[in-house]
Amino acid sequence: MSTTLLPAPGQSPTLRTKRLPAVAFLGVAVVALGVSAALCYGTGLGGWVLTLVIGLILYMFGVYFAVRAVEGRRSARNRTWSALIHSAFVLAVLPLASVTWTLVSKGMERFDGNFFGTSMNNIGARDATGGAYHAIIGTLEQVGIAALITIPLGVLGAIYIVEYGRGRFTFLIRFFVDVMTGIPSIVAGLFVLAFWVLIVSPWFNNGAPAFSGFAAALALSVLMLPTIVRSTEEMLRLVPAPLREGSYALGVPKWKTILRIVIPTALPGIVTGIMLSIARAAGETAPVLLVAGGSAAINFNPFTGQQGSLSLFVFQQAGDASRFAPARAWTGALTLVALVLVLTIAAKLLARRNRISR
């Protein structure tokens, strides 16, 4: 129901409709949660999770009938779907917020200089000290080498598929890239173990197989490559065709058009795909355990000797019987997340500076 108010002299007419006040939604939510809590805890059906779910359902019905009584059926449907979308957003954010809070609150216990300046070499079960310096070095070197190998191959492969590739050969490349996307990390580690560690590395190690951080980087590159290729391919396809056509019309060669127009336009999306692949590689444990050994000592040379990583450090400390190990595991996990976050922010800022102006 709506009412039209007569305007004052010199003013335009305004249309005002009845609207349910915002405090009414809060009241509906409180009543819904109260009824849900009484139902769940009173009958013993479940705990707070079921209470929230049933409360959300009751809240949807309450919003619909309350708005329908005041604003009408059409507005009730609109308000109900809006409330459902907002509730879905809150439910999606809650697990992320819970994980972040747990990680920060438990990870800050060992967030000190000793953790970042020492390794786990010669650290016993009763030692409260010991850190992840060796694991941080290993993660940076392994992921860095994997990125140096994979980023040029992935970006160039995507450019070939989008700009040059035609026919069955391009179809086969895309098919195998899609297949590689679903390869488990343990399979990538076994492949590098069978090929590099057992066949190639003995040539450089007096006939004996050698574990190394470089072998782990090769396994991580196998996991990173399909993500980079597919994300870069999709970003290149989103570049408007008139940009290419305008460059060609000015007589610019195709390679220079790709380098100066296409790639800078798609650069933010390309960087996002690269950082997703780096984040996945930094969190992998099985390949490092299989081909790098996971040493507790500091090793700056990724081509010789065993080497650890942050993900493997967290895995080992989480399963250690020492009462000091869980704190080290949580701090290692927090360090890994912070490292990926810093790299992502730096890459985003670099991409913004190098993109073409619009």
mmCIF file of C-alpha atoms in Angstrom:
data_model
loop_
_atom_site.group_PDB
_atom_site.id
_atom_site.type_symbol
_atom_site.label_atom_id
_atom_site.label_comp_id
_atom_site.label_asym_id
_atom_site.label_seq_id
_atom_site.Cartn_x
_atom_site.Cartn_y
_atom_site.Cartn_z
ATOM 1 C CA MET A 1 0.000 0.000 0.000
ATOM 2 C CA SER A 2 1.395 3.404 -0.934
ATOM 3 C CA THR A 3 0.361 6.973 -0.293
ATOM 4 C CA THR A 4 1.161 10.049 -2.387
ATOM 5 C CA LEU A 5 1.916 13.226 -0.463
ATOM 6 C CA LEU A 6 0.989 16.582 -1.973
ATOM 7 C CA PRO A 7 4.134 18.626 -2.586
ATOM 8 C CA ALA A 8 4.721 22.052 -1.183
ATOM 9 C CA PRO A 9 4.815 24.957 -3.607
ATOM 10 C CA GLY A 10 7.963 24.724 -5.719
ATOM 11 C CA GLN A 11 8.683 21.088 -4.828
ATOM 12 C CA SER A 12 8.341 17.925 -6.908
ATOM 13 C CA PRO A 13 5.923 15.205 -5.749
ATOM 14 C CA THR A 14 7.378 12.325 -3.754
ATOM 15 C CA LEU A 15 6.074 8.781 -3.436
ATOM 16 C CA ARG A 16 6.321 7.130 -0.030
ATOM 17 C CA THR A 17 5.503 3.491 0.666
ATOM 18 C CA LYS A 18 5.178 1.547 3.877
ATOM 19 C CA ARG A 19 8.469 -0.138 4.787
ATOM 20 C CA LEU A 20 9.352 -2.498 7.579
ATOM 21 C CA PRO A 21 11.859 -0.828 9.942
ATOM 22 C CA ALA A 22 15.350 -2.275 10.147
ATOM 23 C CA VAL A 23 14.939 -3.101 13.835
ATOM 24 C CA ALA A 24 12.183 -5.532 12.869
ATOM 25 C CA PHE A 25 14.708 -7.744 11.065
ATOM 26 C CA LEU A 26 16.837 -7.856 14.208
ATOM 27 C CA GLY A 27 13.776 -8.843 16.193
ATOM 28 C CA VAL A 28 12.938 -11.611 13.709
ATOM 29 C CA ALA A 29 16.516 -12.898 13.950
ATOM 30 C CA VAL A 30 16.432 -12.950 17.756
ATOM 31 C CA VAL A 31 13.096 -14.759 17.817
ATOM 32 C CA ALA A 32 14.278 -17.269 15.185
ATOM 33 C CA LEU A 33 17.470 -18.054 17.092
ATOM 34 C CA GLY A 34 15.568 -18.319 20.359
ATOM 35 C CA VAL A 35 13.040 -20.773 18.926
ATOM 36 C CA SER A 36 15.822 -22.738 17.245
ATOM 37 C CA ALA A 37 17.885 -22.926 20.443
ATOM 38 C CA ALA A 38 14.868 -24.052 22.450
ATOM 39 C CA LEU A 39 14.086 -26.711 19.856
ATOM 40 C CA CYS A 40 17.653 -28.029 19.533
ATOM 41 C CA TYR A 41 18.795 -27.898 23.140
ATOM 42 C CA GLY A 42 15.392 -28.631 24.635
ATOM 43 C CA THR A 43 14.891 -31.836 22.656
ATOM 44 C CA GLY A 44 18.590 -32.757 22.359
ATOM 45 C CA LEU A 45 18.594 -32.670 18.553
ATOM 46 C CA GLY A 46 22.009 -31.011 18.212
ATOM 47 C CA GLY A 47 24.394 -28.229 19.181
ATOM 48 C CA TRP A 48 25.104 -24.721 18.004
ATOM 49 C CA VAL A 49 25.639 -25.647 14.359
ATOM 50 C CA LEU A 50 22.161 -27.136 13.986
ATOM 51 C CA THR A 51 20.807 -24.198 15.981
ATOM 52 C CA LEU A 52 22.240 -21.755 13.426
ATOM 53 C CA VAL A 53 20.928 -23.757 10.475
ATOM 54 C CA ILE A 54 17.391 -24.056 11.853
ATOM 55 C CA GLY A 55 17.526 -20.437 13.016
ATOM 56 C CA LEU A 56 18.459 -19.341 9.487
ATOM 57 C CA ILE A 57 15.510 -21.238 8.024
ATOM 58 C CA LEU A 58 13.116 -19.771 10.578
ATOM 59 C CA TYR A 59 14.575 -16.313 9.921
ATOM 60 C CA MET A 60 13.836 -16.637 6.187
ATOM 61 C CA PHE A 61 10.206 -17.539 6.856
ATOM 62 C CA GLY A 62 9.902 -14.812 9.468
ATOM 63 C CA VAL A 63 11.267 -12.156 7.125
ATOM 64 C CA TYR A 64 8.939 -13.246 4.342
ATOM 65 C CA PHE A 65 5.751 -13.123 6.393
ATOM 66 C CA ALA A 66 6.708 -9.931 8.250
ATOM 67 C CA VAL A 67 7.555 -8.032 5.054
ATOM 68 C CA ARG A 68 4.509 -9.432 3.263
ATOM 69 C CA ALA A 69 2.216 -8.145 5.992
ATOM 70 C CA VAL A 70 3.626 -4.613 5.730
ATOM 71 C CA GLU A 71 5.048 -4.114 2.223
ATOM 72 C CA GLY A 72 3.266 -6.709 0.103
ATOM 73 C CA ARG A 73 4.039 -10.011 -1.595
ATOM 74 C CA ARG A 74 6.444 -8.674 -4.229
ATOM 75 C CA SER A 75 8.593 -6.823 -1.728
ATOM 76 C CA ALA A 76 8.518 -9.871 0.550
ATOM 77 C CA ARG A 77 10.047 -12.063 -2.144
ATOM 78 C CA ASN A 78 12.702 -9.442 -2.858
ATOM 79 C CA ARG A 79 13.591 -8.983 0.827
ATOM 80 C CA THR A 80 13.670 -12.752 1.423
ATOM 81 C CA TRP A 81 16.074 -13.442 -1.437
ATOM 82 C CA SER A 82 18.261 -10.506 -0.351
ATOM 83 C CA ALA A 83 18.364 -11.900 3.181
ATOM 84 C CA LEU A 84 19.219 -15.342 1.809
ATOM 85 C CA ILE A 85 22.118 -13.940 -0.230
ATOM 86 C CA HIS A 86 23.468 -11.985 2.751
ATOM 87 C CA SER A 87 23.134 -15.039 4.992
ATOM 88 C CA ALA A 88 24.984 -17.192 2.453
ATOM 89 C CA PHE A 89 27.791 -14.623 2.390
ATOM 90 C CA VAL A 90 28.034 -14.660 6.181
ATOM 91 C CA LEU A 91 28.083 -18.467 6.240
ATOM 92 C CA ALA A 92 30.841 -18.462 3.627
ATOM 93 C CA VAL A 93 32.948 -15.936 5.548
ATOM 94 C CA LEU A 94 32.551 -17.579 8.958
ATOM 95 C CA PRO A 95 34.805 -20.617 8.233
ATOM 96 C CA LEU A 96 37.470 -18.350 6.714
ATOM 97 C CA ALA A 97 37.330 -16.004 9.703
ATOM 98 C CA SER A 98 37.469 -18.965 12.084
ATOM 99 C CA VAL A 99 40.517 -20.453 10.348
ATOM 100 C CA THR A 100 42.262 -17.073 10.273
ATOM 101 C CA TRP A 101 41.579 -16.404 13.947
ATOM 102 C CA THR A 102 42.724 -19.878 14.990
ATOM 103 C CA LEU A 103 45.871 -19.622 12.882
ATOM 104 C CA VAL A 104 46.831 -16.196 14.217
ATOM 105 C CA SER A 105 45.953 -16.867 17.861
ATOM 106 C CA LYS A 106 47.848 -20.168 18.039
ATOM 107 C CA GLY A 107 50.626 -19.225 15.647
ATOM 108 C CA MET A 108 51.755 -16.157 17.586
ATOM 109 C CA GLU A 109 53.018 -18.297 20.470
ATOM 110 C CA ARG A 110 56.372 -19.016 18.761
ATOM 111 C CA PHE A 111 56.446 -15.992 16.465
ATOM 112 C CA ASP A 112 59.853 -14.861 17.738
ATOM 113 C CA GLY A 113 63.459 -14.472 16.685
ATOM 114 C CA ASN A 114 64.456 -17.963 17.782
ATOM 115 C CA PHE A 115 61.854 -19.516 15.514
ATOM 116 C CA PHE A 116 63.036 -17.581 12.459
ATOM 117 C CA GLY A 117 66.754 -17.758 13.229
ATOM 118 C CA THR A 118 67.321 -21.426 14.118
ATOM 119 C CA SER A 119 66.628 -24.847 12.642
ATOM 120 C CA MET A 120 65.499 -28.151 14.124
ATOM 121 C CA ASN A 121 68.958 -29.679 13.893
ATOM 122 C CA ASN A 122 69.925 -31.385 17.198
ATOM 123 C CA ILE A 123 66.610 -30.338 18.819
ATOM 124 C CA GLY A 124 65.198 -33.017 21.086
ATOM 125 C CA ALA A 125 61.695 -33.730 22.325
ATOM 126 C CA ARG A 126 62.301 -31.836 25.583
ATOM 127 C CA ASP A 127 63.766 -28.734 23.933
ATOM 128 C CA ALA A 128 61.389 -25.784 23.803
ATOM 129 C CA THR A 129 63.561 -23.983 21.242
ATOM 130 C CA GLY A 130 64.089 -24.783 17.593
ATOM 131 C CA GLY A 131 62.665 -23.026 14.583
ATOM 132 C CA ALA A 132 61.898 -23.146 10.886
ATOM 133 C CA TYR A 133 64.812 -21.220 9.388
ATOM 134 C CA HIS A 134 65.863 -24.239 7.355
ATOM 135 C CA ALA A 135 62.282 -24.788 6.173
ATOM 136 C CA ILE A 136 61.836 -21.151 5.140
ATOM 137 C CA ILE A 137 65.043 -21.277 3.096
ATOM 138 C CA GLY A 138 63.935 -24.530 1.484
ATOM 139 C CA THR A 139 60.476 -23.202 0.591
ATOM 140 C CA LEU A 140 61.836 -19.983 -0.925
ATOM 141 C CA GLU A 141 64.424 -21.819 -3.013
ATOM 142 C CA GLN A 142 62.150 -24.634 -4.176
ATOM 143 C CA VAL A 143 59.199 -22.419 -5.053
ATOM 144 C CA GLY A 144 61.515 -19.845 -6.628
ATOM 145 C CA ILE A 145 63.183 -22.400 -8.893
ATOM 146 C CA ALA A 146 59.809 -23.926 -9.781
ATOM 147 C CA ALA A 147 58.477 -20.461 -10.659
ATOM 148 C CA LEU A 148 61.502 -19.691 -12.851
ATOM 149 C CA ILE A 149 60.914 -22.919 -14.749
ATOM 150 C CA THR A 150 57.145 -22.862 -14.952
ATOM 151 C CA ILE A 151 56.098 -19.230 -15.460
ATOM 152 C CA PRO A 152 57.836 -18.755 -18.861
ATOM 153 C CA LEU A 153 56.682 -22.181 -20.073
ATOM 154 C CA GLY A 154 53.112 -21.662 -18.890
ATOM 155 C CA VAL A 155 52.708 -18.146 -20.264
ATOM 156 C CA LEU A 156 54.335 -18.976 -23.608
ATOM 157 C CA GLY A 157 52.234 -22.126 -23.901
ATOM 158 C CA ALA A 158 49.052 -20.154 -23.300
ATOM 159 C CA ILE A 159 50.109 -17.516 -25.851
ATOM 160 C CA TYR A 160 50.664 -20.252 -28.420
ATOM 161 C CA ILE A 161 47.246 -21.803 -27.735
ATOM 162 C CA VAL A 162 45.363 -18.499 -27.984
ATOM 163 C CA GLU A 163 47.304 -16.571 -30.620
ATOM 164 C CA TYR A 164 48.937 -19.156 -32.874
ATOM 165 C CA GLY A 165 47.565 -22.625 -32.166
ATOM 166 C CA ARG A 166 45.145 -24.238 -34.587
ATOM 167 C CA GLY A 167 44.044 -27.765 -35.292
ATOM 168 C CA ARG A 168 44.560 -31.085 -33.582
ATOM 169 C CA PHE A 169 47.930 -30.277 -32.009
ATOM 170 C CA THR A 170 46.461 -27.396 -30.010
ATOM 171 C CA PHE A 171 43.554 -29.607 -28.958
ATOM 172 C CA LEU A 172 46.003 -32.215 -27.671
ATOM 173 C CA ILE A 173 47.924 -29.582 -25.693
ATOM 174 C CA ARG A 174 44.758 -28.331 -24.015
ATOM 175 C CA PHE A 175 43.614 -31.874 -23.328
ATOM 176 C CA PHE A 176 46.851 -32.862 -21.596
ATOM 177 C CA VAL A 177 46.909 -29.593 -19.648
ATOM 178 C CA ASP A 178 43.399 -30.386 -18.393
ATOM 179 C CA VAL A 179 44.516 -33.882 -17.443
ATOM 180 C CA MET A 180 47.568 -32.519 -15.595
ATOM 181 C CA THR A 181 45.339 -30.168 -13.604
ATOM 182 C CA GLY A 182 43.882 -33.130 -11.735
ATOM 183 C CA ILE A 183 47.149 -34.958 -11.090
ATOM 184 C CA PRO A 184 47.636 -35.642 -7.352
ATOM 185 C CA SER A 185 50.788 -34.188 -5.872
ATOM 186 C CA ILE A 186 52.025 -37.623 -4.834
ATOM 187 C CA VAL A 187 51.993 -38.695 -8.499
ATOM 188 C CA ALA A 188 54.117 -35.693 -9.476
ATOM 189 C CA GLY A 189 56.550 -36.593 -6.703
ATOM 190 C CA LEU A 190 56.725 -40.220 -7.842
ATOM 191 C CA PHE A 191 57.370 -39.121 -11.426
ATOM 192 C CA VAL A 192 60.308 -36.930 -10.419
ATOM 193 C CA LEU A 193 61.557 -39.651 -8.071
ATOM 194 C CA ALA A 194 61.520 -42.265 -10.838
ATOM 195 C CA PHE A 195 62.967 -39.980 -13.513
ATOM 196 C CA TRP A 196 65.285 -37.458 -11.869
ATOM 197 C CA VAL A 197 66.325 -38.968 -8.557
ATOM 198 C CA LEU A 198 66.768 -42.586 -9.681
ATOM 199 C CA ILE A 199 67.880 -42.099 -13.308
ATOM 200 C CA VAL A 200 69.391 -38.637 -13.859
ATOM 201 C CA SER A 201 70.904 -37.689 -10.505
ATOM 202 C CA PRO A 202 73.250 -40.741 -10.305
ATOM 203 C CA TRP A 203 75.148 -39.332 -13.311
ATOM 204 C CA PHE A 204 76.191 -36.364 -11.166
ATOM 205 C CA ASN A 205 76.577 -38.183 -7.839
ATOM 206 C CA ASN A 206 79.033 -41.027 -8.523
ATOM 207 C CA GLY A 207 76.270 -43.443 -9.427
ATOM 208 C CA ALA A 208 74.174 -42.943 -6.260
ATOM 209 C CA PRO A 209 70.655 -41.412 -6.278
ATOM 210 C CA ALA A 210 70.602 -37.968 -4.697
ATOM 211 C CA PHE A 211 67.754 -36.148 -2.971
ATOM 212 C CA SER A 212 67.767 -32.380 -3.398
ATOM 213 C CA GLY A 213 65.670 -29.252 -3.280
ATOM 214 C CA PHE A 214 65.974 -28.980 -7.063
ATOM 215 C CA ALA A 215 64.167 -32.303 -7.428
ATOM 216 C CA ALA A 216 61.370 -30.948 -5.238
ATOM 217 C CA ALA A 217 61.242 -27.835 -7.452
ATOM 218 C CA LEU A 218 60.798 -30.056 -10.510
ATOM 219 C CA ALA A 219 57.887 -31.840 -8.831
ATOM 220 C CA LEU A 220 56.315 -28.520 -7.861
ATOM 221 C CA SER A 221 56.708 -27.228 -11.427
ATOM 222 C CA VAL A 222 54.673 -30.188 -12.681
ATOM 223 C CA LEU A 223 51.868 -29.093 -10.360
ATOM 224 C CA MET A 224 52.160 -25.395 -11.203
ATOM 225 C CA LEU A 225 52.284 -25.667 -14.995
ATOM 226 C CA PRO A 226 48.636 -26.575 -15.785
ATOM 227 C CA THR A 227 47.266 -23.880 -13.481
ATOM 228 C CA ILE A 228 49.383 -21.188 -15.119
ATOM 229 C CA VAL A 229 48.558 -22.355 -18.645
ATOM 230 C CA ARG A 230 44.807 -22.520 -18.109
ATOM 231 C CA SER A 231 44.497 -19.260 -16.168
ATOM 232 C CA THR A 232 46.696 -17.378 -18.638
ATOM 233 C CA GLU A 233 44.763 -18.818 -21.573
ATOM 234 C CA GLU A 234 41.451 -17.644 -20.153
ATOM 235 C CA MET A 235 42.812 -14.174 -19.403
ATOM 236 C CA LEU A 236 44.213 -13.805 -22.931
ATOM 237 C CA ARG A 237 40.858 -14.794 -24.407
ATOM 238 C CA LEU A 238 39.189 -12.005 -22.411
ATOM 239 C CA VAL A 239 41.272 -9.325 -24.131
ATOM 240 C CA PRO A 240 38.925 -7.524 -26.560
ATOM 241 C CA ALA A 241 39.551 -8.315 -30.230
ATOM 242 C CA PRO A 242 39.368 -4.586 -31.282
ATOM 243 C CA LEU A 243 42.599 -3.978 -29.336
ATOM 244 C CA ARG A 244 44.424 -6.501 -31.503
ATOM 245 C CA GLU A 245 42.742 -5.297 -34.682
ATOM 246 C CA GLY A 246 43.589 -1.680 -33.963
ATOM 247 C CA SER A 247 47.227 -2.587 -33.427
ATOM 248 C CA TYR A 248 47.334 -4.610 -36.637
ATOM 249 C CA ALA A 249 45.699 -1.723 -38.528
ATOM 250 C CA LEU A 250 48.559 0.532 -37.439
ATOM 251 C CA GLY A 251 51.059 -1.907 -38.910
ATOM 252 C CA VAL A 252 52.319 -3.291 -35.596
ATOM 253 C CA PRO A 253 53.686 -6.861 -35.928
ATOM 254 C CA LYS A 254 51.816 -9.647 -34.206
ATOM 255 C CA TRP A 255 54.587 -10.451 -31.723
ATOM 256 C CA LYS A 256 54.819 -6.829 -30.664
ATOM 257 C CA THR A 257 51.026 -6.591 -30.354
ATOM 258 C CA ILE A 258 51.065 -9.568 -28.016
ATOM 259 C CA LEU A 259 53.950 -8.145 -26.009
ATOM 260 C CA ARG A 260 52.772 -4.539 -25.764
ATOM 261 C CA ILE A 261 48.977 -4.794 -25.920
ATOM 262 C CA VAL A 262 47.616 -8.240 -25.115
ATOM 263 C CA ILE A 263 49.836 -9.250 -22.196
ATOM 264 C CA PRO A 264 49.651 -5.900 -20.326
ATOM 265 C CA THR A 265 45.868 -5.932 -20.658
ATOM 266 C CA ALA A 266 45.589 -9.444 -19.255
ATOM 267 C CA LEU A 267 48.445 -9.042 -16.755
ATOM 268 C CA PRO A 268 46.364 -8.746 -13.535
ATOM 269 C CA GLY A 269 44.560 -11.997 -14.293
ATOM 270 C CA ILE A 270 47.776 -13.707 -15.324
ATOM 271 C CA VAL A 271 49.427 -12.680 -12.057
ATOM 272 C CA THR A 272 46.454 -14.018 -10.117
ATOM 273 C CA GLY A 273 46.795 -17.417 -11.790
ATOM 274 C CA ILE A 274 50.536 -17.452 -11.150
ATOM 275 C CA MET A 275 50.076 -16.656 -7.473
ATOM 276 C CA LEU A 276 47.439 -19.374 -7.146
ATOM 277 C CA SER A 277 49.917 -21.878 -8.547
ATOM 278 C CA ILE A 278 52.666 -20.619 -6.254
ATOM 279 C CA ALA A 279 50.371 -20.877 -3.231
ATOM 280 C CA ARG A 280 49.533 -24.462 -4.141
ATOM 281 C CA ALA A 281 53.196 -25.340 -4.656
ATOM 282 C CA ALA A 282 54.245 -23.760 -1.357
ATOM 283 C CA GLY A 283 51.705 -25.857 0.524
ATOM 284 C CA GLU A 284 52.606 -29.233 -0.978
ATOM 285 C CA THR A 285 54.166 -31.811 1.348
ATOM 286 C CA ALA A 286 54.281 -35.160 -0.460
ATOM 287 C CA PRO A 287 56.653 -34.172 -3.320
ATOM 288 C CA VAL A 288 59.137 -32.595 -0.910
ATOM 289 C CA LEU A 289 59.061 -35.641 1.332
ATOM 290 C CA LEU A 290 59.618 -38.012 -1.595
ATOM 291 C CA VAL A 291 62.401 -36.271 -3.505
ATOM 292 C CA ALA A 292 63.976 -33.747 -1.094
ATOM 293 C CA GLY A 293 64.167 -35.852 2.061
ATOM 294 C CA GLY A 294 63.124 -33.143 4.491
ATOM 295 C CA SER A 295 66.347 -32.465 6.390
ATOM 296 C CA ALA A 296 66.209 -30.683 9.762
ATOM 297 C CA ALA A 297 69.501 -28.897 9.086
ATOM 298 C CA ILE A 298 70.052 -25.699 7.126
ATOM 299 C CA ASN A 299 70.967 -26.301 3.479
ATOM 300 C CA PHE A 300 71.433 -23.294 1.206
ATOM 301 C CA ASN A 301 72.360 -25.400 -1.842
ATOM 302 C CA PRO A 302 69.209 -26.731 -3.547
ATOM 303 C CA PHE A 303 71.235 -28.926 -5.897
ATOM 304 C CA THR A 304 73.039 -30.985 -3.274
ATOM 305 C CA GLY A 305 71.806 -32.684 -0.117
ATOM 306 C CA GLN A 306 68.432 -33.050 1.492
ATOM 307 C CA GLN A 307 66.284 -29.994 2.103
ATOM 308 C CA GLY A 308 63.096 -29.240 3.996
ATOM 309 C CA SER A 309 60.143 -26.911 3.436
ATOM 310 C CA LEU A 310 57.569 -25.116 5.542
ATOM 311 C CA SER A 311 54.728 -27.441 4.598
ATOM 312 C CA LEU A 312 56.836 -30.476 5.474
ATOM 313 C CA PHE A 313 57.927 -28.767 8.699
ATOM 314 C CA VAL A 314 54.289 -28.271 9.711
ATOM 315 C CA PHE A 315 53.493 -31.888 8.855
ATOM 316 C CA GLN A 316 56.404 -33.208 10.892
ATOM 317 C CA GLN A 317 55.772 -31.004 13.906
ATOM 318 C CA ALA A 318 52.043 -31.739 13.920
ATOM 319 C CA GLY A 319 52.810 -35.440 14.251
ATOM 320 C CA ASP A 320 55.652 -35.073 16.761
ATOM 321 C CA ALA A 321 55.131 -36.405 20.270
ATOM 322 C CA SER A 322 56.858 -33.429 21.922
ATOM 323 C CA ARG A 323 54.602 -31.023 23.818
ATOM 324 C CA PHE A 324 56.470 -28.129 22.187
ATOM 325 C CA ALA A 325 55.829 -29.359 18.646
ATOM 326 C CA PRO A 326 52.209 -28.125 18.190
ATOM 327 C CA ALA A 327 53.238 -24.508 18.820
ATOM 328 C CA ARG A 328 55.997 -24.826 16.222
ATOM 329 C CA ALA A 329 53.507 -26.354 13.770
ATOM 330 C CA TRP A 330 51.001 -23.509 14.184
ATOM 331 C CA THR A 331 53.706 -20.868 13.810
ATOM 332 C CA GLY A 332 55.042 -22.630 10.711
ATOM 333 C CA ALA A 333 51.559 -22.611 9.188
ATOM 334 C CA LEU A 334 51.146 -18.919 10.004
ATOM 335 C CA THR A 335 54.545 -18.177 8.446
ATOM 336 C CA LEU A 336 53.595 -20.041 5.276
ATOM 337 C CA VAL A 337 50.324 -18.131 4.928
ATOM 338 C CA ALA A 338 52.059 -14.816 5.621
ATOM 339 C CA LEU A 339 54.745 -15.601 3.052
ATOM 340 C CA VAL A 340 52.198 -16.359 0.341
ATOM 341 C CA LEU A 341 50.233 -13.228 1.298
ATOM 342 C CA VAL A 342 53.307 -11.005 0.998
ATOM 343 C CA LEU A 343 54.225 -12.495 -2.382
ATOM 344 C CA THR A 344 50.660 -12.038 -3.629
ATOM 345 C CA ILE A 345 50.500 -8.383 -2.572
ATOM 346 C CA ALA A 346 53.897 -7.677 -4.134
ATOM 347 C CA ALA A 347 52.883 -9.360 -7.401
ATOM 348 C CA LYS A 348 49.597 -7.449 -7.511
ATOM 349 C CA LEU A 349 51.355 -4.121 -6.998
ATOM 350 C CA LEU A 350 53.879 -4.975 -9.705
ATOM 351 C CA ALA A 351 51.094 -5.945 -12.110
ATOM 352 C CA ARG A 352 49.274 -2.657 -11.486
ATOM 353 C CA ARG A 353 52.390 -0.655 -12.261
ATOM 354 C CA ASN A 354 53.082 -2.495 -15.528
ATOM 355 C CA ARG A 355 49.590 -2.645 -17.019
ATOM 356 C CA ILE A 356 48.675 -0.342 -19.866
ATOM 357 C CA SER A 357 46.571 2.710 -19.027
ATOM 358 C CA ARG A 358 42.897 2.647 -19.932
#
